[in-house]
XYZ file of C-alpha atoms in Angstrom:
565
model
C -59.061 -125.672 159.731
C -59.474 -128.956 157.950
C -56.016 -130.326 157.269
C -54.456 -129.171 153.974
C -51.260 -130.964 152.994
C -50.413 -129.230 149.719
C -51.472 -128.758 146.101
C -50.133 -130.398 142.975
C -52.449 -128.732 140.433
C -54.634 -125.703 139.894
C -58.268 -125.445 138.797
C -59.005 -122.791 136.190
C -62.359 -121.511 134.987
C -62.272 -119.873 131.585
C -64.884 -119.043 128.992
C -62.494 -119.710 126.101
C -61.539 -123.208 127.184
C -58.057 -124.634 127.538
C -56.495 -126.734 124.782
C -55.879 -130.321 125.857
C -52.141 -130.228 125.366
C -49.059 -128.885 127.108
C -49.196 -125.160 127.744
C -46.665 -122.593 128.889
C -47.274 -119.591 131.105
C -45.407 -116.298 130.859
C -41.714 -115.641 130.570
C -40.928 -118.410 133.025
C -42.341 -120.967 130.599
C -44.029 -123.102 133.220
C -45.332 -126.218 131.509
C -48.891 -127.456 132.124
C -50.933 -130.473 131.205
C -54.602 -129.496 130.800
C -57.755 -131.580 131.037
C -61.419 -130.809 131.722
C -62.632 -130.844 135.313
C -66.332 -130.979 134.388
C -67.787 -132.751 131.382
C -71.470 -132.473 132.332
C -71.915 -129.379 134.488
C -72.311 -126.398 132.180
C -72.631 -128.572 129.079
C -74.865 -126.778 126.567
C -75.998 -130.134 125.196
C -78.011 -130.631 128.392
C -80.018 -127.519 127.633
C -78.095 -125.285 130.001
C -77.009 -121.745 129.259
C -73.435 -121.389 127.987
C -71.002 -120.933 130.849
C -67.328 -120.895 131.567
C -65.673 -124.286 131.780
C -63.430 -125.603 134.543
C -60.103 -127.271 133.704
C -57.389 -128.960 135.745
C -53.886 -127.693 135.013
C -50.967 -129.838 136.179
C -47.760 -127.757 136.201
C -44.295 -129.156 135.605
C -43.188 -128.205 139.110
C -44.142 -129.133 142.656
C -45.967 -126.574 144.786
C -47.026 -125.877 148.326
C -50.566 -124.612 148.809
C -49.088 -121.112 149.304
C -47.205 -121.204 146.006
C -50.225 -122.672 144.236
C -52.335 -119.733 145.385
C -49.671 -117.270 144.217
C -49.644 -118.959 140.815
C -53.442 -118.616 140.646
C -53.298 -114.936 141.597
C -50.581 -114.303 139.009
C -52.696 -115.883 136.301
C -55.541 -113.514 137.157
C -53.421 -110.369 137.497
C -51.517 -110.852 134.246
C -48.199 -111.641 135.881
C -48.478 -114.940 134.068
C -50.493 -115.698 130.970
C -51.402 -119.021 129.424
C -50.180 -119.148 125.859
C -52.934 -118.464 123.314
C -55.616 -118.465 126.033
C -57.428 -115.357 127.378
C -57.139 -114.559 131.047
C -59.211 -117.016 133.111
C -62.302 -116.006 135.028
C -61.194 -117.763 138.187
C -58.396 -119.975 139.486
C -57.865 -121.904 142.718
C -55.431 -124.581 143.919
C -56.426 -128.233 143.674
C -55.765 -128.713 147.368
C -54.958 -132.063 148.920
C -56.964 -132.320 152.127
C -57.350 -134.789 154.960
C -60.593 -135.783 156.685
C -60.365 -135.624 160.479
C -61.158 -138.994 162.007
C -60.422 -140.755 165.268
C -57.834 -143.382 164.464
C -54.253 -143.130 163.306
C -53.538 -145.291 160.249
C -51.213 -147.648 162.113
C -53.749 -148.260 164.854
C -56.489 -148.780 162.309
C -54.426 -151.331 160.398
C -53.688 -153.244 163.575
C -57.331 -153.184 164.593
C -58.520 -154.376 161.192
C -56.106 -157.285 161.254
C -57.709 -158.764 164.369
C -61.207 -159.203 162.866
C -62.723 -159.045 166.353
C -66.015 -157.148 166.646
C -65.688 -153.976 168.678
C -68.413 -153.167 171.240
C -69.847 -149.737 171.870
C -67.308 -147.251 173.203
C -67.983 -146.614 176.878
C -66.418 -143.160 176.684
C -69.645 -142.040 174.994
C -73.313 -142.704 175.862
C -74.335 -146.279 175.093
C -77.624 -148.133 174.626
C -78.492 -151.785 175.426
C -79.926 -152.172 171.929
C -76.956 -152.342 169.495
C -79.282 -151.050 166.749
C -80.663 -148.274 168.929
C -80.374 -145.563 166.264
C -83.112 -147.341 164.256
C -85.718 -147.734 167.006
C -88.938 -145.783 167.601
C -87.320 -143.584 170.245
C -84.576 -142.424 167.900
C -84.390 -142.472 164.092
C -87.551 -144.580 163.510
C -85.942 -146.377 160.564
C -87.476 -149.747 161.427
C -90.974 -148.256 161.521
C -90.432 -146.403 158.254
C -89.037 -149.441 156.433
C -92.023 -151.510 157.515
C -94.333 -148.789 156.233
C -92.853 -148.634 152.722
C -91.998 -152.322 152.268
C -89.725 -153.494 149.462
C -90.300 -151.311 146.388
C -89.257 -154.079 144.001
C -88.570 -151.848 140.999
C -87.960 -148.150 140.471
C -85.707 -147.980 143.513
C -84.353 -144.680 144.761
C -80.723 -144.314 143.671
C -78.108 -142.982 146.108
C -74.563 -142.010 145.115
C -72.092 -142.861 147.883
C -68.901 -140.758 147.740
C -66.173 -142.106 150.021
C -63.038 -144.278 150.038
C -64.675 -147.160 148.203
C -65.771 -150.455 149.705
C -64.619 -153.961 150.594
C -66.021 -156.177 147.806
C -65.939 -159.224 150.060
C -67.928 -157.925 153.022
C -71.213 -159.725 153.642
C -72.956 -156.517 154.756
C -72.573 -154.791 151.396
C -75.782 -153.234 150.035
C -77.960 -155.786 148.268
C -78.546 -153.368 145.397
C -75.002 -152.153 144.741
C -74.771 -150.844 141.182
C -71.209 -151.728 140.225
C -71.895 -150.941 136.558
C -72.127 -147.236 137.438
C -69.237 -147.276 139.914
C -66.381 -144.810 139.412
C -62.951 -144.226 140.925
C -61.453 -140.723 140.997
C -58.394 -141.773 143.002
C -56.742 -144.683 141.177
C -56.166 -144.018 137.480
C -55.669 -147.746 136.847
C -59.176 -148.606 138.106
C -61.480 -145.843 136.803
C -64.648 -147.930 136.707
C -64.536 -149.753 140.004
C -64.820 -148.362 143.518
C -62.994 -151.031 145.504
C -61.011 -149.739 148.439
C -57.505 -149.648 146.975
C -54.260 -148.245 148.280
C -51.179 -148.381 146.045
C -53.086 -150.656 143.700
C -53.900 -153.393 146.209
C -56.767 -154.169 148.531
C -55.438 -154.022 152.092
C -56.668 -154.127 155.659
C -57.194 -150.402 155.994
C -59.449 -148.201 158.058
C -62.277 -148.931 155.632
C -64.096 -145.630 156.130
C -66.168 -146.144 152.968
C -66.995 -149.747 153.841
C -68.336 -148.504 157.156
C -70.426 -145.647 155.822
C -71.894 -147.615 152.906
C -73.072 -150.249 155.396
C -74.734 -147.568 157.545
C -76.517 -146.356 154.434
C -77.793 -149.641 152.980
C -76.013 -152.650 154.497
C -77.854 -155.936 154.059
C -78.785 -158.603 156.638
C -76.407 -161.557 157.026
C -75.506 -164.350 159.467
C -78.889 -164.083 161.211
C -78.226 -160.420 161.989
C -80.673 -157.688 160.978
C -79.811 -155.403 158.119
C -77.511 -152.733 159.483
C -78.342 -150.272 156.708
C -80.918 -147.561 157.319
C -82.224 -147.909 153.738
C -81.316 -151.458 152.609
C -83.799 -151.288 149.708
C -81.945 -148.439 147.974
C -79.795 -148.804 144.885
C -76.305 -147.543 145.696
C -73.738 -146.167 143.245
C -70.268 -146.391 144.864
C -67.814 -143.614 143.956
C -64.275 -143.592 145.319
C -62.940 -140.085 145.996
C -60.283 -140.544 148.693
C -57.375 -142.669 149.829
C -58.470 -145.078 152.519
C -55.540 -145.229 154.921
C -55.041 -141.540 155.681
C -58.334 -140.257 154.232
C -56.666 -137.880 151.777
C -58.640 -136.349 148.922
C -58.175 -133.643 146.323
C -60.600 -130.820 145.691
C -60.784 -132.021 142.086
C -61.789 -135.583 143.058
C -64.937 -134.377 144.809
C -65.678 -131.927 142.008
C -65.373 -134.686 139.403
C -67.555 -137.026 141.425
C -70.251 -134.337 141.625
C -69.947 -133.824 137.882
C -70.275 -137.561 137.261
C -73.482 -137.720 139.299
C -74.751 -134.725 137.358
C -74.131 -136.624 134.112
C -76.125 -139.604 135.398
C -79.100 -137.323 135.960
C -79.312 -136.552 132.245
C -80.811 -140.008 131.663
C -83.966 -141.019 133.579
C -82.670 -144.601 133.647
C -79.604 -143.584 135.686
C -80.925 -140.563 137.582
C -79.494 -140.134 141.067
C -81.878 -138.912 143.759
C -79.485 -138.513 146.706
C -75.758 -137.923 147.280
C -74.160 -138.877 150.592
C -70.564 -137.910 151.361
C -69.011 -138.360 154.789
C -66.112 -136.006 154.098
C -65.341 -132.349 153.559
C -62.739 -129.647 153.982
C -61.952 -126.067 153.025
C -64.085 -124.068 150.641
C -63.897 -124.329 146.853
C -65.495 -122.255 144.080
C -65.569 -125.377 141.889
C -67.548 -127.180 144.593
C -69.994 -124.278 144.788
C -70.596 -124.439 141.037
C -71.134 -128.196 141.233
C -73.513 -127.970 144.205
C -75.561 -125.340 142.398
C -75.850 -127.535 139.301
C -76.876 -130.595 141.331
C -79.517 -128.616 143.224
C -80.954 -127.339 139.948
C -81.029 -130.956 138.708
C -83.095 -132.018 141.737
C -80.426 -133.986 143.629
C -80.652 -133.983 147.437
C -77.077 -133.601 148.736
C -76.036 -134.328 152.333
C -72.431 -134.150 153.527
C -70.764 -134.431 156.907
C -70.486 -131.361 159.119
C -67.005 -132.457 160.205
C -65.226 -133.680 163.322
C -62.912 -132.140 165.907
C -61.017 -132.785 169.125
C -61.670 -130.166 171.833
C -63.023 -127.932 169.038
C -59.693 -128.118 167.210
C -58.813 -127.539 164.427
C -62.329 -125.990 164.388
C -65.902 -126.779 165.415
C -67.369 -124.861 162.475
C -69.044 -126.862 159.716
C -66.696 -127.730 156.866
C -67.427 -127.401 153.147
C -69.370 -128.473 151.153
C -71.706 -129.085 154.122
C -71.593 -125.355 154.903
C -73.215 -124.465 151.575
C -76.884 -123.548 151.863
C -77.931 -125.924 149.080
C -76.289 -128.834 150.930
C -77.759 -130.398 154.066
C -75.132 -130.657 156.795
C -75.220 -133.812 158.916
C -74.500 -133.054 162.560
C -74.744 -135.570 165.390
C -76.800 -136.476 168.434
C -75.831 -139.227 170.882
C -77.695 -142.161 172.433
C -78.738 -139.981 175.382
C -80.034 -137.351 172.911
C -77.323 -134.872 173.866
C -75.592 -133.063 170.992
C -72.500 -134.812 169.680
C -70.505 -131.638 170.288
C -68.137 -129.870 172.688
C -66.874 -133.090 174.290
C -63.504 -131.814 175.492
C -60.041 -133.313 175.179
C -59.480 -136.860 174.019
C -62.886 -137.476 172.446
C -63.823 -136.843 168.834
C -66.893 -134.621 168.542
C -68.989 -133.304 165.692
C -68.797 -129.867 164.114
C -71.617 -127.322 164.115
C -72.184 -123.699 163.126
C -71.906 -120.971 162.076
C -75.428 -119.910 163.103
C -76.561 -119.165 159.548
C -75.688 -122.707 158.462
C -77.738 -124.467 161.112
C -80.920 -123.512 159.252
C -80.021 -126.256 156.743
C -78.503 -128.785 159.144
C -80.053 -131.860 160.755
C -78.680 -134.538 163.062
C -78.280 -138.268 162.684
C -77.211 -140.601 165.499
C -73.607 -141.110 166.532
C -71.406 -142.500 168.033
C -71.829 -146.190 168.920
C -73.812 -147.398 165.947
C -73.059 -150.568 163.914
C -70.903 -150.429 160.800
C -69.002 -152.999 158.795
C -65.289 -153.617 159.336
C -63.083 -153.612 156.254
C -61.085 -156.768 155.595
C -63.264 -158.895 157.861
C -66.185 -160.172 155.730
C -68.455 -161.193 158.620
C -67.577 -158.538 161.205
C -69.718 -155.591 162.239
C -68.385 -153.202 164.866
C -70.723 -151.304 167.166
C -68.569 -148.230 167.784
C -69.240 -146.364 164.531
C -68.535 -142.706 165.194
C -68.248 -139.198 163.829
C -70.523 -137.195 161.612
C -69.364 -139.780 159.060
C -71.979 -142.116 160.564
C -74.680 -139.452 160.851
C -74.451 -138.518 157.167
C -75.618 -141.803 155.572
C -78.543 -141.864 158.020
C -79.730 -138.501 156.695
C -79.280 -139.795 153.137
C -81.247 -142.937 154.029
C -84.049 -140.848 155.532
C -84.236 -138.840 152.309
C -84.240 -142.048 150.230
C -87.089 -143.546 152.277
C -89.208 -140.409 151.945
C -88.503 -140.105 148.210
C -89.349 -143.789 147.696
C -92.777 -143.255 149.278
C -93.531 -140.038 147.367
C -91.666 -140.513 144.102
C -94.690 -140.117 141.831
C -95.737 -136.807 143.392
C -92.182 -135.440 143.381
C -91.875 -136.087 139.670
C -94.845 -133.805 139.051
C -93.083 -130.670 140.247
C -92.566 -127.984 137.626
C -88.885 -127.489 138.504
C -86.357 -130.162 139.603
C -85.062 -128.069 142.524
C -88.515 -128.340 144.098
C -87.837 -132.034 144.742
C -84.856 -131.072 146.896
C -86.838 -128.501 148.853
C -89.736 -130.897 149.368
C -87.429 -133.523 150.879
C -85.729 -130.977 153.086
C -89.057 -129.593 154.302
C -90.332 -133.067 155.235
C -87.178 -134.002 157.122
C -86.837 -130.627 158.844
C -90.515 -130.301 159.807
C -90.616 -133.810 161.302
C -87.308 -133.594 163.200
C -87.336 -133.501 166.976
C -86.066 -130.084 168.012
C -83.494 -129.298 170.632
C -80.218 -127.392 170.742
C -80.593 -125.542 167.445
C -77.071 -124.140 167.596
C -75.554 -127.649 167.721
C -78.027 -130.035 166.066
C -79.681 -127.726 163.544
C -83.309 -128.456 162.715
C -83.322 -131.416 165.096
C -82.984 -135.206 165.307
C -84.122 -137.424 162.458
C -87.626 -138.885 162.838
C -88.103 -140.847 159.612
C -91.511 -142.432 160.271
C -92.897 -139.051 161.252
C -91.513 -137.616 158.009
C -93.372 -140.283 156.015
C -96.638 -138.875 157.323
C -95.901 -135.554 155.630
C -96.998 -135.320 152.008
C -94.924 -133.348 149.492
C -95.588 -129.638 149.811
C -97.409 -127.685 147.135
C -94.769 -126.439 144.717
C -96.078 -122.891 144.986
C -95.176 -122.853 148.691
C -91.566 -123.935 148.212
C -88.787 -121.353 148.231
C -85.663 -121.739 146.143
C -82.415 -121.653 148.104
C -80.109 -118.872 146.818
C -77.104 -120.029 144.773
C -74.061 -120.969 146.805
C -70.738 -119.197 146.540
C -67.391 -119.460 148.273
C -66.851 -115.908 149.447
C -65.549 -114.036 152.484
C -67.308 -110.662 152.185
C -65.794 -109.209 155.322
C -62.546 -108.882 153.367
C -64.228 -106.174 151.271
C -64.320 -103.908 154.315
C -60.542 -103.747 154.191
C -60.386 -102.529 150.606
C -63.327 -100.128 150.463
C -64.976 -102.162 147.706
C -68.644 -102.736 147.078
C -70.121 -105.517 149.158
C -72.346 -106.536 146.281
C -70.073 -106.559 143.235
C -66.491 -107.723 143.807
C -64.387 -108.417 140.730
C -62.814 -111.811 139.948
C -59.489 -110.979 141.588
C -61.308 -109.902 144.753
C -63.328 -113.133 144.792
C -60.122 -115.158 144.589
C -58.647 -113.251 147.515
C -61.884 -113.897 149.387
C -61.765 -117.633 148.690
C -58.196 -117.867 149.948
C -59.115 -115.827 153.041
C -62.164 -118.033 153.618
C -59.970 -121.140 153.473
C -57.501 -119.609 155.929
C -60.341 -118.509 158.211
C -61.424 -122.132 158.702
C -59.168 -122.435 161.721
C -60.023 -121.757 165.323
C -57.687 -118.824 165.969
C -59.187 -116.755 163.134
C -62.785 -117.869 163.681
C -62.476 -116.578 167.241
C -61.799 -113.085 165.881
C -64.776 -112.888 163.511
C -67.510 -110.420 164.504
C -71.024 -111.288 165.591
C -73.059 -111.962 162.418
C -75.988 -110.002 163.857
C -73.897 -106.831 164.260
C -74.143 -103.842 161.935
C -70.969 -103.829 159.795
C -70.887 -100.035 160.048
C -70.274 -100.503 163.766
C -67.438 -103.040 163.465
C -64.466 -102.071 165.577
C -61.670 -101.063 163.146
C -59.102 -102.393 165.595
C -60.740 -105.836 165.594
C -60.918 -105.839 161.821
C -57.223 -104.959 161.627
C -56.590 -107.878 163.949
C -58.427 -110.207 161.552
C -56.397 -108.886 158.623
C -53.129 -109.281 160.474
C -54.069 -112.812 161.535
C -54.824 -113.767 157.933
C -51.594 -112.237 156.669
C -49.525 -113.966 159.361
C -50.616 -117.483 158.375
C -47.608 -119.391 157.083
C -49.525 -120.663 154.064
C -51.014 -117.304 153.053
C -50.030 -116.268 149.538
C -47.848 -113.249 148.885
C -50.730 -111.812 146.889
C -53.087 -111.901 149.875
C -50.442 -110.522 152.233
C -49.662 -107.679 149.839
C -53.343 -106.889 149.403
C -53.922 -106.802 153.158
C -50.877 -104.577 153.719
C -51.408 -102.344 150.686
C -52.040 -99.295 152.886
C -49.037 -99.871 155.083
C -47.944 -102.337 157.717
C -51.364 -102.324 159.338
C -54.590 -103.064 157.492
C -56.620 -100.034 156.434
C -60.266 -100.666 157.257
C -63.135 -98.965 155.484
C -66.373 -99.676 157.384
C -69.051 -99.563 154.695
C -72.661 -98.992 155.786
C -74.895 -101.931 154.910
C -78.082 -103.246 156.403
C -77.954 -105.419 159.493
C -77.987 -109.096 158.620
C -76.963 -108.492 155.002
C -76.856 -112.054 153.582
C -73.847 -111.216 151.419
C -71.780 -110.069 154.365
C -73.002 -112.951 156.525
C -71.923 -115.715 154.139
C -68.798 -116.432 156.168
C -70.379 -116.177 159.613
């Protein structure tokens, strides 16, 4: 699974709200500091229906992810109760997660200190043209940029969620909107997105500096612009620590909420979100993704990376959500950036249901800026981290050409579907299981006009569920209660590791025909995970030492059951 290192807080959704002062829970008198998680999503002042509000609770004790989940389950079951607050509707740990990338921090620091440009990595396919991903045979960015020219005003706005950026690099986007910048990592710098660690700019890996240059890096020192959409206005948002690429679930949720707030004003509306990170599932993320989709924001996030398909080759969240486009990868020789064996970082893909809303950008061996070295561009950019800003750039180019027509749609979500349809329909097909709808072909996409709104289909709302767990408890597949949904979210998070994914049944199979022995094996594997909560273990073993499986008859391909597959 994506790497989870612990949890220091919990995220609680409650219709009554949580007072913004210290709280106590139950007889143990556990102290909490409470603050809102979302200030825009679900806000009735934006004309939305009243909904439960998310809050961040910081307890006066340290917790592992296991203990954090048990605390969440206890809040829901009544074992603990927040003083003067009704039982919450949902609770989940604010997990600290780590993005899988190809360099250890120490090696990255040493590399950055040299300020020597790195050539393409010969362990992967290469191309004589260092800007090959932009040419007519690949992404067609150069052709598309020539076709649209410089828009001058009314530029498409892209929110870039990453580790921040090097303010001194010469390849920074020409239209970087620092006035809208935000930092959800460093409390001392809330309104700037510089790449900080421990309060100081350092020579770090510079993940965000690299990805923001792939998105919209400008030309400098007689070199061409390295950005795929250098005309775009970019809003930098820092969500993760740069050196070890750590982030909290809440940081991404808050960044999504901030973008949502910008969309309330036409003068600050964001058209595209690009995020080259992800991890285990979150209900708070699902709520945020749904709100952004309804607001008409095209969201693309990285499918994830692995080594020899470990810790998993399955797409991480939020890229796995249906309302998010997952960025997979294709290499210079047009082979999928997948299944590359030991020693080489490869891109994630799957499960099959997800690949319907996945598309591939080009990686590895593309140019990206090096942090701490103002005039240096490396040519070994890698990972789905590099593919993601290309997909965002393709969306920005298409939106820039068709902005007037898109604004005529009756519903904001139609803008998202129109962009997706253009990119998907113009993509060059191939290995659907590994590259999704195909390889980006941006100039070809420009030739496709926005679809008639009446022909567009709305993507169903996203959720973070693991419906197969319901087969163990004999519960309805369609209507689980809140406690069941929390158990499902924890199980879904635990299932994002190779040893459990290998046990999951074929998504095309009839659940009524699932082998009870195999299902017991899944339940035992979940319960045996060292970080599984006592609540989940007890639920799985409620009928005895072995899991009791109730195979409920449902239709083949039931979308509810298939959400995890």
